[in-house]
Coordinates of C-alpha atoms in Angstrom, one line a residue:
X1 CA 17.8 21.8 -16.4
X2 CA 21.2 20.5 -15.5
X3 CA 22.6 18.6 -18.0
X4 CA 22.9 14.5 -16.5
X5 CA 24.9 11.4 -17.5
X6 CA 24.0 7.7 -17.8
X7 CA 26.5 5.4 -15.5
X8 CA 29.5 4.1 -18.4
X9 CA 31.9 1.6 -17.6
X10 CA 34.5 3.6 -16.1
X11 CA 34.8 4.7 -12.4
X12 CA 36.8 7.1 -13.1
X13 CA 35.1 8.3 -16.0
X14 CA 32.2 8.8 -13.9
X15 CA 33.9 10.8 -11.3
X16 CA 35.4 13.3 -14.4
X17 CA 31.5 14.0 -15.5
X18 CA 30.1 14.5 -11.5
X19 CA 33.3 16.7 -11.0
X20 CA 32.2 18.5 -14.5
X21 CA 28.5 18.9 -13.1
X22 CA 28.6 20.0 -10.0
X23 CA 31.7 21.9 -10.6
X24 CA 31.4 23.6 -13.7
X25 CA 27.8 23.1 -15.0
X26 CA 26.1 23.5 -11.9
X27 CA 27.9 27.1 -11.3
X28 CA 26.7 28.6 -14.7
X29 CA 23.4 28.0 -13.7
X30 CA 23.5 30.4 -10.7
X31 CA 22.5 34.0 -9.9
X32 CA 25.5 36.3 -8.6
X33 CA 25.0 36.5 -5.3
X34 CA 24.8 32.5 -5.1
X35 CA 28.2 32.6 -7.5
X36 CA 29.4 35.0 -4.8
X37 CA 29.1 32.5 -1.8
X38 CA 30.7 29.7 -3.1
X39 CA 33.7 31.1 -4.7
X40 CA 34.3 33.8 -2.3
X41 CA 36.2 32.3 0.6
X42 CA 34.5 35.0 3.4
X43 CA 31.0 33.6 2.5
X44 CA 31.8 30.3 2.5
X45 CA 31.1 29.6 6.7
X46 CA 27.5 30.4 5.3
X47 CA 28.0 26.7 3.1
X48 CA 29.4 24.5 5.6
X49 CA 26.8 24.5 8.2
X50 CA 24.8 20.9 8.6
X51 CA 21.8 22.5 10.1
X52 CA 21.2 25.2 7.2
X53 CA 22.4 24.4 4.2
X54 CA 22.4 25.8 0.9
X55 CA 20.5 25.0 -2.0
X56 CA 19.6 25.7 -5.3
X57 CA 16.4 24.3 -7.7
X58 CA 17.6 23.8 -11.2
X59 CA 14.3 22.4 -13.0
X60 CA 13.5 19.3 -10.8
X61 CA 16.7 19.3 -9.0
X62 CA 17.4 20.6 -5.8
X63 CA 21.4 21.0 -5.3
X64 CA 23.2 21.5 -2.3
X65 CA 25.9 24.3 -2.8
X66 CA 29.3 23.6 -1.5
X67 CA 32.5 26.2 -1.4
X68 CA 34.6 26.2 -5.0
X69 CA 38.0 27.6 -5.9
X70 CA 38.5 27.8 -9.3
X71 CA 42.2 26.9 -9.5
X72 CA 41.9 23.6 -7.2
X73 CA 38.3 22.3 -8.0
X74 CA 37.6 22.9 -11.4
X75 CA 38.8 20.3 -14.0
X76 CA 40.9 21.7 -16.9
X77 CA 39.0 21.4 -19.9
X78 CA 41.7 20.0 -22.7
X79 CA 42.8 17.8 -20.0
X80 CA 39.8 16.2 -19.5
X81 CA 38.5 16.3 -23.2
X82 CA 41.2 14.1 -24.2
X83 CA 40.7 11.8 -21.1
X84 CA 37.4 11.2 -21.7
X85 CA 38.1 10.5 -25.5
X86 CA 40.8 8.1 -24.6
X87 CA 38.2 6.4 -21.8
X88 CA 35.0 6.1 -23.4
X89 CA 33.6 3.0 -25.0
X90 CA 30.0 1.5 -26.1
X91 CA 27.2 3.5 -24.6
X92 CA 29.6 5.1 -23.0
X93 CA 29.5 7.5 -25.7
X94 CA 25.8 9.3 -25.1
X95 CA 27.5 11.0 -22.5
X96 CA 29.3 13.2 -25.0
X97 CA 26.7 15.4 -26.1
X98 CA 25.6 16.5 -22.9
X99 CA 29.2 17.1 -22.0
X100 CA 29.6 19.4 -24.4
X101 CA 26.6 21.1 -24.1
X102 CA 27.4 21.9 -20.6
X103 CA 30.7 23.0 -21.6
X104 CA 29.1 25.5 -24.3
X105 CA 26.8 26.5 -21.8
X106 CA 29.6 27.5 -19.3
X107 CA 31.5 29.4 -21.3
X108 CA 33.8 27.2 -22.1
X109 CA 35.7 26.9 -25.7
X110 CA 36.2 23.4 -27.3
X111 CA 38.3 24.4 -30.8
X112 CA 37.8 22.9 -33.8
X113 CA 40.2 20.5 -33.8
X114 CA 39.1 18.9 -31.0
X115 CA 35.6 18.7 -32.5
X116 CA 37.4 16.9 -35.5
X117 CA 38.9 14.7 -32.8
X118 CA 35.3 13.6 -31.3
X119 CA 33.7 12.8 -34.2
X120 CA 36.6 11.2 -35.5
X121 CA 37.2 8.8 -32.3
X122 CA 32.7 8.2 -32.4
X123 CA 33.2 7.7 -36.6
X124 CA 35.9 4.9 -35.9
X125 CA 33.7 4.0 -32.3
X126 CA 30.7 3.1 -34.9
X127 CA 28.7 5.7 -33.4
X128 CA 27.4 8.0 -36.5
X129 CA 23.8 7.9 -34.9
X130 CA 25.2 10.1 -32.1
X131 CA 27.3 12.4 -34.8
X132 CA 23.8 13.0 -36.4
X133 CA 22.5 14.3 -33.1
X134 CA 25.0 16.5 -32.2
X135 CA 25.0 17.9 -35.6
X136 CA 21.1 18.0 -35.3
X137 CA 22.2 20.3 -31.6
X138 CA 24.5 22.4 -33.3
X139 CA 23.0 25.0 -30.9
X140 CA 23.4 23.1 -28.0
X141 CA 26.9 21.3 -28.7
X142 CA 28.4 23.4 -30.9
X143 CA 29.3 20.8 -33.5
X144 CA 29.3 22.3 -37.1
X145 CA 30.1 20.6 -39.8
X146 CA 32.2 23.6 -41.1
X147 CA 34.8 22.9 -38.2
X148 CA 35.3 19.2 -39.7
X149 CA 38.3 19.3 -42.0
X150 CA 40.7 21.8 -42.3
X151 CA 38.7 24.8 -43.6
X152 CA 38.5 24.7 -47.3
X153 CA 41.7 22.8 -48.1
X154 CA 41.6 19.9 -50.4
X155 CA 42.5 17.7 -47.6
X156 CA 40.1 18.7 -45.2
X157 CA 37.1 18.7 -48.2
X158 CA 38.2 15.0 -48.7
X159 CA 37.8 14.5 -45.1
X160 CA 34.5 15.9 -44.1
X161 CA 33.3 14.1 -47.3
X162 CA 34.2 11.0 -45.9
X163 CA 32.9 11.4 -42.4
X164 CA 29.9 13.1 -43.7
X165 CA 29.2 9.8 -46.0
X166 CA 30.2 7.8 -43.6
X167 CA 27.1 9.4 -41.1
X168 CA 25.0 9.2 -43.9
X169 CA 25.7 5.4 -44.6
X170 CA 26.0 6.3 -48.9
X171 CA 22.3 5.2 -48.9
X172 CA 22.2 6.8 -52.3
X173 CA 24.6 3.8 -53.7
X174 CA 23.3 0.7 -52.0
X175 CA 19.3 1.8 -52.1
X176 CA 17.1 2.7 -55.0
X177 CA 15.9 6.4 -53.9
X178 CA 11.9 5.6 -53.9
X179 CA 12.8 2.6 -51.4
X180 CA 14.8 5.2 -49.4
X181 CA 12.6 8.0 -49.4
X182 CA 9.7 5.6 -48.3
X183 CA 11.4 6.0 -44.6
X184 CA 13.0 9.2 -45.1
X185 CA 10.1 10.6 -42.5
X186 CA 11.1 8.9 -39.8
X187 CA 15.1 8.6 -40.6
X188 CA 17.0 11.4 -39.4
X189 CA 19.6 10.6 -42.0
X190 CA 17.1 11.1 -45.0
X191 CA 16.5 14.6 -43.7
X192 CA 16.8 17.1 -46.1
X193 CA 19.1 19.0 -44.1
X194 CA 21.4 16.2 -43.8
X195 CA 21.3 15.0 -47.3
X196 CA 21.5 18.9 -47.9
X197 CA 25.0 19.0 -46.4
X198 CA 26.3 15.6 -48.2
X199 CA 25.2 17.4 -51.9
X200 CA 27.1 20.8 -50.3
X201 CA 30.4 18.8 -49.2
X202 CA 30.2 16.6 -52.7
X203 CA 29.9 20.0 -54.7
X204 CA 32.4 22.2 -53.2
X205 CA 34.8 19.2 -53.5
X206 CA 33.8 19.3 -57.2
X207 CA 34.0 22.7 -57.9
X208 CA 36.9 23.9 -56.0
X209 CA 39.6 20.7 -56.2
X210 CA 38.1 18.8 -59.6
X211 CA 37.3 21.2 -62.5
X212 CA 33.4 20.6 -62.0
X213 CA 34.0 17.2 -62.5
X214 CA 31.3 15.1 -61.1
X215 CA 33.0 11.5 -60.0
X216 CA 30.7 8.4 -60.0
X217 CA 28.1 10.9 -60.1
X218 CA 28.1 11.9 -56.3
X219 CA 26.7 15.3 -56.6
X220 CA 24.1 14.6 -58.9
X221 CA 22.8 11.1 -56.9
X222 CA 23.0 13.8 -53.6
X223 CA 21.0 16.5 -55.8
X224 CA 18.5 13.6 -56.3
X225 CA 17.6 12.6 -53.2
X226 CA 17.6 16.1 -51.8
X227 CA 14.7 16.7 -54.4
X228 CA 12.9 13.6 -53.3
X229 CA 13.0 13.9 -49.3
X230 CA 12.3 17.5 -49.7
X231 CA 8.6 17.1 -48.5
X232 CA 10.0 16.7 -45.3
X233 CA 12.1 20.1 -45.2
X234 CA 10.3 21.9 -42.3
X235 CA 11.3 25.6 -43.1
X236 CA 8.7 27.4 -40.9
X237 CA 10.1 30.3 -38.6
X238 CA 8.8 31.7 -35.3
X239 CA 8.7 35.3 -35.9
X240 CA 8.6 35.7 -32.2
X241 CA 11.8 34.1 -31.2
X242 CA 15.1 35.8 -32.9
X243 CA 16.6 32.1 -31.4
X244 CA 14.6 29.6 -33.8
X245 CA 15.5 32.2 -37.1
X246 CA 18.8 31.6 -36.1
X247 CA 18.6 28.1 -35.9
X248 CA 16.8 27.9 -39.7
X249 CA 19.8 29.6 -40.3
X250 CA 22.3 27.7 -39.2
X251 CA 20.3 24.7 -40.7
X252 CA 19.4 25.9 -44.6
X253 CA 22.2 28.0 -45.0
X254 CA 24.5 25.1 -46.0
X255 CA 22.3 23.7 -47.9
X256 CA 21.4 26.7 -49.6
X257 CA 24.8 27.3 -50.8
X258 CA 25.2 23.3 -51.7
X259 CA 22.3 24.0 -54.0
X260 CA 24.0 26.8 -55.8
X261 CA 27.5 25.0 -55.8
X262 CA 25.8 22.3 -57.2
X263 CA 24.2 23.8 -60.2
X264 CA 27.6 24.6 -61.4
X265 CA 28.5 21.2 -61.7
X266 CA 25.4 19.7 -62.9
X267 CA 24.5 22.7 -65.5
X268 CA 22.0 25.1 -63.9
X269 CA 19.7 24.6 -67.3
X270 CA 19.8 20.7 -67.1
X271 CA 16.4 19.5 -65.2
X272 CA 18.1 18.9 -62.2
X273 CA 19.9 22.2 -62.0
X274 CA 16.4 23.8 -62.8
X275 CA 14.7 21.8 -59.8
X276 CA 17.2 22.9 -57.7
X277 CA 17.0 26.3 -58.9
X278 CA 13.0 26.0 -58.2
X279 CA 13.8 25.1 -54.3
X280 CA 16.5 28.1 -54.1
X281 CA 14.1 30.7 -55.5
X282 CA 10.4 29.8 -54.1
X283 CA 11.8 28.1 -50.6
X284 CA 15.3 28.5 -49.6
X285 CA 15.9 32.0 -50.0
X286 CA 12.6 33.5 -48.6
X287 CA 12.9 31.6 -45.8
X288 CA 16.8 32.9 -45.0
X289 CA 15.8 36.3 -46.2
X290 CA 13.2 36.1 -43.2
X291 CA 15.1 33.9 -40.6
X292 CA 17.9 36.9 -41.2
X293 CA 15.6 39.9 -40.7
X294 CA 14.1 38.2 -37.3
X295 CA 17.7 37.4 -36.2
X296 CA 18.7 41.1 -37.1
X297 CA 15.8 43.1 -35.8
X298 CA 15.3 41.0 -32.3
X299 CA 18.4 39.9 -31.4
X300 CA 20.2 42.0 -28.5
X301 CA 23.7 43.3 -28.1
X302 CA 26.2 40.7 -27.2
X303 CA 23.5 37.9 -28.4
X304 CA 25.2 34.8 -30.3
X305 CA 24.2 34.9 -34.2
X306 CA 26.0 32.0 -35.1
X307 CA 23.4 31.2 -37.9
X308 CA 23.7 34.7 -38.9
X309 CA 27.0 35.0 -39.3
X310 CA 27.6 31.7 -40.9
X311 CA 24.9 32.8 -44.0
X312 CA 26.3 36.3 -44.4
X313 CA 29.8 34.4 -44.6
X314 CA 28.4 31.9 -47.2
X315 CA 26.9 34.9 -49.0
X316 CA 30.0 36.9 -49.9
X317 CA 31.6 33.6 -51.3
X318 CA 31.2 33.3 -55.1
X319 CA 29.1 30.3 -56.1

């Protein structure tokens, strides 16, 4: 289906995301020969008459096609990325993740520093809830948290730690973990994913930029409630669909390598480090073993293994 958006408080605004539906989403949904009448000027007679015009059904839509030229009708995309940054406010702000899912979807590249920019503008919006879910739709959106900071400089560590805690509301430090865990089922930010990537940004903070050091104990309260929410780590595959393997990648990789990157700091034969040693050998790494074989064996030429790609990347790093 076509990707919609909720009414926000801007005219304008509004009339940026139509322009970005019907302009740029819509198109990216069509065959070649329907490309082919409305971008090429000789077809485009075939568009403009009343009596018979052209349509399209795009899941329960029916849309009207209209003649396009792609220098004078569709919207630049930096342009617009920073105007609708600079224009959205309250609920205004659900609007982003369909945006850029339609933007992904069309071909179109938002860089990583832009992505910092969005969920830096939603962080200081008070909108972590929609952070989570665009993190949650990494395939859809595109949001990693790997593009957060600025790769693995001090800086940028200190940076996606902050954001990242900040998303996870530190509920390690103001909550006992048995009271916590008690709603981690239905809390998206109890996940064990998402605690995964909080004990993965404390420890490569730790190892890389603090001699191991573990301050106020952040890695080993992250390594704790990992361990106690991971009941709820759901690390089935689809055999049949090379597109879910590559999502359980994208998802447990990360955490995978937080695990490992945490052992060094809290001591791979303290309790802890053997728990977490437990949940690398019997869960983690049979499950990315598989997820990677599916992804290899069934996905075609030209097909996008982010998830892929991102554990083979994490696998060559020493940890």
């Amino acid at each position: 289906a076509l990707q919609t958006f909720i009414p926000t408080s801007s005219p304008e605004l509004d009339k940026l995301l139509s322009t970005f539906r019907t302009n740029i989403f819509l198109p990216s949904h069509l065959l070649s020969l329907q490309k082919s009448l409305i971008y090429k000027s000789k077809n485009h007679a075939l568009l403009t008459n009343p009596e018979e015009p052209a349509t399209v059904k795009i899941g329960n839509e029916v849309h009207q096609l209209h003649p396009l030229n792609h220098l004078t009708d569709e919207p630049n995309t930096r342009k617009s990325l920073a105007e609708i940054l600079d224009t959205m406010e309250g609920r205004d702000w659900v609007n982003i993740i369909p945006f850029l899912e339609g933007v992904k979807q069309s071909g179109r590249k938002v860089k990583g520093w832009q992505m910092e920019k969005i969920v830096r503008r939603m962080a200081k919006a008070g909108r972590q809830g929609i952070v989570m879910e665009m993190l949650r739709r990494v395939e859809g959106t595109g949001v990693k948290l790997g593009e957060i900071g600025s790769g693995w400089s001090e800086e940028g560590v200190k940076e996606a730690e902050r954001l990242m805690e900040g998303w996870w509301g530190m509920l390690s430090e103001e909550r006992q973990v048995d009271k916590a865990v008690k709603k981690s089922s239905g809390d998206p930010k109890l996940s064990p994913e998402i605690v995964g990537l909080v004990m993965w940004i404390r420890a490569v903070r730790s190892v890389l930029f603090m001699e191991k050091k573990d301050e106020e104990e952040k890695v080993k309260r992250a390594a704790e409630m990992v361990m106690a929410v991971w009941k709820h780590a759901d690390l089935r595959i689809n055999e049949e669909d090379w597109n879910d393997a590559n999502h359980k990648l994208m998802m447990w990789a990360p955490v995978w390598y937080g695990m490992k990157m945490a052992q060094q700091v809290l001591g791979e034969n303290t309790p802890l480090g053997r728990d977490l040693e437990r949940i690398i050998t019997t869960d983690l790494e049979p499950t990315l073993s598989k997820a990677r074989e599916v992804v290899s064996q069934y996905a075609g030429d030209g097909a996008k293994r982010r998830g892929l790609n991102m554990y083979d990347e994490l696998s060559k790093i020493p940890s």
